[in-house]
C-alpha cells in the first residue's frame, strides 16, 4: 500500500519547477523531504494531496488514481492552519467527523470547539487541523512545515502526539521541513528534494 507520485511535472509559469519527479511513500512509514527554499516542496505536497494537478505524470493511491470529488486518502496539513479552516465555522463543525478519542489524543480541549478559528491560538488551531486530517478514511498524511511558527516545547508536544496517532493507525506520513534535527527525530528516512531531473533555478 503506497502513495506514489509518478513522473510528476509542474510549473506555475513557463519555467518548470518540478520535472519528471517520482516519489513513493509506503503505509506505516514516515518519510522526510528536505530541500532548499523555493525548490518546490510545498508544490509537491499539494500535488500529492490533490490541491494541484500535475502537467505530466500522475498520483496513485494504493496503485489507483484518486476519484475526482471523492475524499482524498492523502490529507495535507499546512503551515498556516488559519488558511485551511473557514473563519466563520465553529471548530466543532471543522472536526465533526473526527472521533472524540482522536481529539483527546491531540490534547484538544472541548471548550475550544465552541470557538471559531480566530478565537484560538495558532498552536490550538494547528491541533484542530491535524485532527481534521485524521479522518477515519485517511491513509496518508502530508505535513508541510506544520510547526515552523511554534516554539520548541510546543513543536515537540505536537510532533509527539501526531507521530503517536500516525503509528497507532499505521498511516504513511510525508514530512516537509527545513529542520534537519526534527526530521532525524521523527522520520524513518529523509530524502533530499531537488525538483527532479533537469530543473534549473
Ligand atoms: N501559486 C503560485 N503561483 C506562482 N508561483 C508560485 C506559487 N506558489 C509557489 N510559487 C513559486 O514556486 C516556487 C516553489 O514554491 P514552493 O512553495 O513549492 O517551494 P518550497 O520548496 O516549499 O519553498 P520554502 O521551503 O521556501 O517553503 C517558488 O519560486 C514560489 O515563488
Short mmCIF file of C-alpha atoms and ligand atoms in Angstrom, two decimals:
data_model
loop_
_atom_site.label_atom_id
_atom_site.label_comp_id
_atom_site.label_asym_id
_atom_site.label_seq_id
_atom_site.Cartn_x
_atom_site.Cartn_y
_atom_site.Cartn_z
CA UNK A 1 0.00 0.00 0.00
CA UNK A 2 1.52 3.31 -1.05
CA UNK A 3 1.08 6.92 -2.09
CA UNK A 4 3.03 7.44 -5.30
CA UNK A 5 3.87 10.49 -7.37
CA UNK A 6 4.86 9.04 -10.74
CA UNK A 7 6.96 11.13 -13.14
CA UNK A 8 5.41 14.36 -11.90
CA UNK A 9 5.97 17.65 -13.73
CA UNK A 10 4.56 21.02 -12.76
CA UNK A 11 5.17 24.71 -13.44
CA UNK A 12 3.35 27.87 -12.33
CA UNK A 13 4.58 29.79 -15.36
CA UNK A 14 6.95 28.91 -18.16
CA UNK A 15 9.88 27.63 -16.11
CA UNK A 16 9.47 24.03 -14.96
CA UNK A 17 9.50 23.82 -11.18
CA UNK A 18 9.14 20.06 -10.86
CA UNK A 19 10.21 17.84 -13.73
CA UNK A 20 9.79 14.11 -14.07
CA UNK A 21 9.93 13.59 -10.32
CA UNK A 22 8.87 10.31 -8.71
CA UNK A 23 8.34 9.58 -5.05
CA UNK A 24 6.77 6.73 -3.08
CA UNK A 25 5.50 6.80 0.47
CA UNK A 26 4.68 3.42 1.94
CA UNK A 27 1.94 2.87 4.50
CA UNK A 28 3.35 2.77 8.03
CA UNK A 29 6.48 4.80 7.12
CA UNK A 30 7.41 8.39 7.96
CA UNK A 31 9.42 9.92 5.14
CA UNK A 32 11.11 13.32 5.41
CA UNK A 33 11.53 15.63 2.42
CA UNK A 34 14.27 18.19 2.87
CA UNK A 35 15.38 20.76 0.32
CA UNK A 36 16.38 24.35 -0.27
CA UNK A 37 13.83 27.12 -0.12
CA UNK A 38 11.92 27.53 -3.36
CA UNK A 39 12.72 24.09 -4.78
CA UNK A 40 9.01 23.23 -4.82
CA UNK A 41 8.47 21.12 -1.69
CA UNK A 42 5.13 22.74 -0.87
CA UNK A 43 4.12 22.35 -4.51
CA UNK A 44 4.98 18.64 -4.32
CA UNK A 45 2.90 18.37 -1.12
CA UNK A 46 -0.05 19.96 -2.94
CA UNK A 47 0.32 17.68 -5.95
CA UNK A 48 0.34 14.57 -3.78
CA UNK A 49 -2.81 15.62 -1.93
CA UNK A 50 -4.85 16.75 -4.93
CA UNK A 51 -4.73 20.53 -4.38
CA UNK A 52 -2.78 20.88 -7.64
CA UNK A 53 -2.86 18.73 -10.79
CA UNK A 54 0.44 17.74 -12.41
CA UNK A 55 1.00 18.83 -16.02
CA UNK A 56 2.52 15.38 -16.60
CA UNK A 57 2.65 12.25 -14.51
CA UNK A 58 0.09 11.03 -12.01
CA UNK A 59 -0.60 10.46 -8.35
CA UNK A 60 -1.63 6.97 -7.32
CA UNK A 61 -3.05 5.85 -4.00
CA UNK A 62 -2.59 2.14 -3.45
CA UNK A 63 -1.95 1.78 -7.17
CA UNK A 64 -5.04 3.62 -8.41
CA UNK A 65 -5.77 7.26 -9.34
CA UNK A 66 -7.91 9.16 -6.83
CA UNK A 67 -11.51 9.63 -7.97
CA UNK A 68 -12.25 13.33 -8.57
CA UNK A 69 -14.50 14.82 -5.93
CA UNK A 70 -14.12 11.83 -3.59
CA UNK A 71 -12.42 12.08 -0.20
CA UNK A 72 -8.65 12.14 -0.80
CA UNK A 73 -6.95 9.39 1.23
CA UNK A 74 -3.79 11.57 1.37
CA UNK A 75 -4.54 14.61 3.53
CA UNK A 76 -2.47 17.79 3.64
CA UNK A 77 -1.63 19.61 6.88
CA UNK A 78 -0.35 23.09 6.09
CA UNK A 79 1.99 25.53 7.77
CA UNK A 80 -0.76 28.13 8.25
CA UNK A 81 -3.85 26.41 9.69
CA UNK A 82 -5.82 29.68 9.54
CA UNK A 83 -5.74 29.34 5.74
CA UNK A 84 -7.15 25.84 5.93
CA UNK A 85 -10.07 26.48 8.28
CA UNK A 86 -13.14 28.56 7.39
CA UNK A 87 -13.06 31.51 9.86
CA UNK A 88 -16.88 31.55 10.04
CA UNK A 89 -17.18 27.98 11.25
CA UNK A 90 -17.22 26.91 14.87
CA UNK A 91 -14.38 24.46 15.38
CA UNK A 92 -16.85 21.74 16.42
CA UNK A 93 -18.03 21.77 12.78
CA UNK A 94 -14.46 21.51 11.45
CA UNK A 95 -13.92 18.27 13.36
CA UNK A 96 -17.46 16.88 13.23
CA UNK A 97 -16.31 13.62 11.51
CA UNK A 98 -13.48 13.05 13.96
CA UNK A 99 -13.96 10.69 16.87
CA UNK A 100 -13.61 12.17 20.39
CA UNK A 101 -10.67 9.88 21.24
CA UNK A 102 -8.63 11.47 18.43
CA UNK A 103 -9.41 14.96 19.75
CA UNK A 104 -8.36 13.90 23.23
CA UNK A 105 -5.20 12.22 21.88
CA UNK A 106 -4.17 15.56 20.32
CA UNK A 107 -4.81 17.48 23.55
CA UNK A 108 -7.79 19.37 22.13
CA UNK A 109 -9.97 20.82 24.90
CA UNK A 110 -13.77 20.69 24.50
CA UNK A 111 -14.09 24.44 25.17
CA UNK A 112 -12.01 25.29 22.06
CA UNK A 113 -14.68 23.66 19.92
CA UNK A 114 -17.27 26.31 20.78
CA UNK A 115 -15.00 28.99 19.22
CA UNK A 116 -14.03 29.99 15.69
CA UNK A 117 -10.57 29.84 14.10
CA UNK A 118 -9.55 33.37 15.10
CA UNK A 119 -10.58 32.78 18.72
CA UNK A 120 -7.92 30.14 19.46
CA UNK A 121 -4.11 30.28 19.36
CA UNK A 122 -2.06 29.18 16.34
CA UNK A 123 -0.96 26.03 18.18
CA UNK A 124 -4.52 25.19 19.18
CA UNK A 125 -5.75 25.71 15.63
CA UNK A 126 -2.96 23.54 14.24
CA UNK A 127 -4.12 20.71 16.53
CA UNK A 128 -7.61 21.15 15.13
CA UNK A 129 -6.34 20.96 11.55
CA UNK A 130 -4.29 17.86 12.41
CA UNK A 131 -7.39 16.28 13.95
CA UNK A 132 -9.41 17.04 10.84
CA UNK A 133 -6.73 15.39 8.69
CA UNK A 134 -7.00 12.27 10.86
CA UNK A 135 -10.36 11.39 9.32
CA UNK A 136 -11.09 7.65 9.56
CA UNK A 137 -10.71 7.42 5.75
CA UNK A 138 -7.20 8.95 5.74
CA UNK A 139 -4.37 6.56 4.81
CA UNK A 140 -1.54 9.08 4.26
CA UNK A 141 -0.65 12.47 5.72
CA UNK A 142 1.50 15.16 4.14
CA UNK A 143 2.73 17.56 6.82
CA UNK A 144 4.16 20.72 5.25
CA UNK A 145 6.20 22.79 7.74
CA UNK A 146 3.42 22.35 10.27
CA UNK A 147 5.26 23.62 13.36
CA UNK A 148 7.58 26.20 11.79
CA UNK A 149 5.89 29.11 13.57
CA UNK A 150 5.94 27.48 17.02
CA UNK A 151 8.37 27.47 19.94
CA UNK A 152 10.38 24.34 20.73
CA UNK A 153 8.23 22.93 23.53
CA UNK A 154 5.01 23.27 21.60
CA UNK A 155 6.68 21.78 18.50
CA UNK A 156 7.87 18.76 20.47
CA UNK A 157 4.44 18.22 22.01
CA UNK A 158 2.59 18.42 18.70
CA UNK A 159 5.05 16.09 16.94
CA UNK A 160 4.93 13.54 19.77
CA UNK A 161 1.12 13.45 19.59
CA UNK A 162 0.99 13.38 15.78
CA UNK A 163 3.59 10.62 15.46
CA UNK A 164 1.75 8.55 18.09
CA UNK A 165 -1.51 8.95 16.15
CA UNK A 166 0.20 8.03 12.85
CA UNK A 167 1.90 4.94 14.29
CA UNK A 168 -1.27 3.78 16.02
CA UNK A 169 -3.24 3.99 12.75
CA UNK A 170 -0.34 2.66 10.65
CA UNK A 171 -0.58 5.66 8.31
CA UNK A 172 2.16 6.79 5.96
CA UNK A 173 3.36 10.35 6.54
CA UNK A 174 5.47 12.69 4.43
CA UNK A 175 7.16 15.38 6.49
CA UNK A 176 8.28 18.53 4.65
CA UNK A 177 10.63 20.62 6.76
CA UNK A 178 13.75 22.77 6.81
CA UNK A 179 14.61 21.40 10.25
CA UNK A 180 17.06 18.52 9.93
CA UNK A 181 17.07 17.82 13.69
CA UNK A 182 13.32 17.50 13.74
CA UNK A 183 13.38 15.16 10.75
CA UNK A 184 16.12 13.00 12.22
CA UNK A 185 13.97 12.64 15.31
CA UNK A 186 10.64 11.99 13.61
CA UNK A 187 11.34 10.27 10.27
CA UNK A 188 12.30 6.72 9.34
CA UNK A 189 14.15 8.13 6.32
CA UNK A 190 14.93 11.58 4.91
CA UNK A 191 15.39 12.37 1.22
CA UNK A 192 16.78 15.50 -0.44
CA UNK A 193 14.34 17.14 -2.83
CA UNK A 194 15.82 18.90 -5.86
CA UNK A 195 12.77 19.28 -8.09
CA UNK A 196 13.65 16.42 -10.39
CA UNK A 197 15.70 15.87 -13.50
CA UNK A 198 16.98 18.94 -15.27
CA UNK A 199 15.15 21.62 -13.25
CA UNK A 200 17.05 24.92 -13.09
CA UNK A 201 16.55 27.87 -10.83
N1 LIG B 1 0.65 29.94 -6.60
C1 LIG B 1 1.83 30.24 -7.11
N2 LIG B 1 1.96 30.96 -8.25
C2 LIG B 1 3.15 31.23 -8.79
N3 LIG B 1 4.33 30.83 -8.28
C3 LIG B 1 4.29 30.12 -7.15
C4 LIG B 1 3.04 29.78 -6.50
N4 LIG B 1 3.32 29.06 -5.39
C5 LIG B 1 4.66 28.95 -5.34
N5 LIG B 1 5.24 29.58 -6.37
C6 LIG B 1 6.68 29.63 -6.68
O1 LIG B 1 7.15 28.31 -6.89
C7 LIG B 1 8.42 28.12 -6.30
C8 LIG B 1 8.36 26.94 -5.33
O2 LIG B 1 7.48 27.25 -4.26
P1 LIG B 1 7.21 26.20 -3.08
O3 LIG B 1 6.43 26.91 -2.03
O4 LIG B 1 6.65 24.96 -3.65
O5 LIG B 1 8.71 25.91 -2.60
P2 LIG B 1 9.27 25.35 -1.21
O6 LIG B 1 10.40 24.45 -1.56
O7 LIG B 1 8.16 24.76 -0.42
O8 LIG B 1 9.79 26.68 -0.53
P3 LIG B 1 10.00 27.02 1.02
O9 LIG B 1 10.97 26.00 1.54
O10 LIG B 1 10.59 28.40 0.97
O11 LIG B 1 8.65 26.96 1.67
C9 LIG B 1 8.79 29.43 -5.65
O12 LIG B 1 9.65 30.13 -6.53
C10 LIG B 1 7.47 30.14 -5.49
O13 LIG B 1 7.65 31.55 -5.56
#
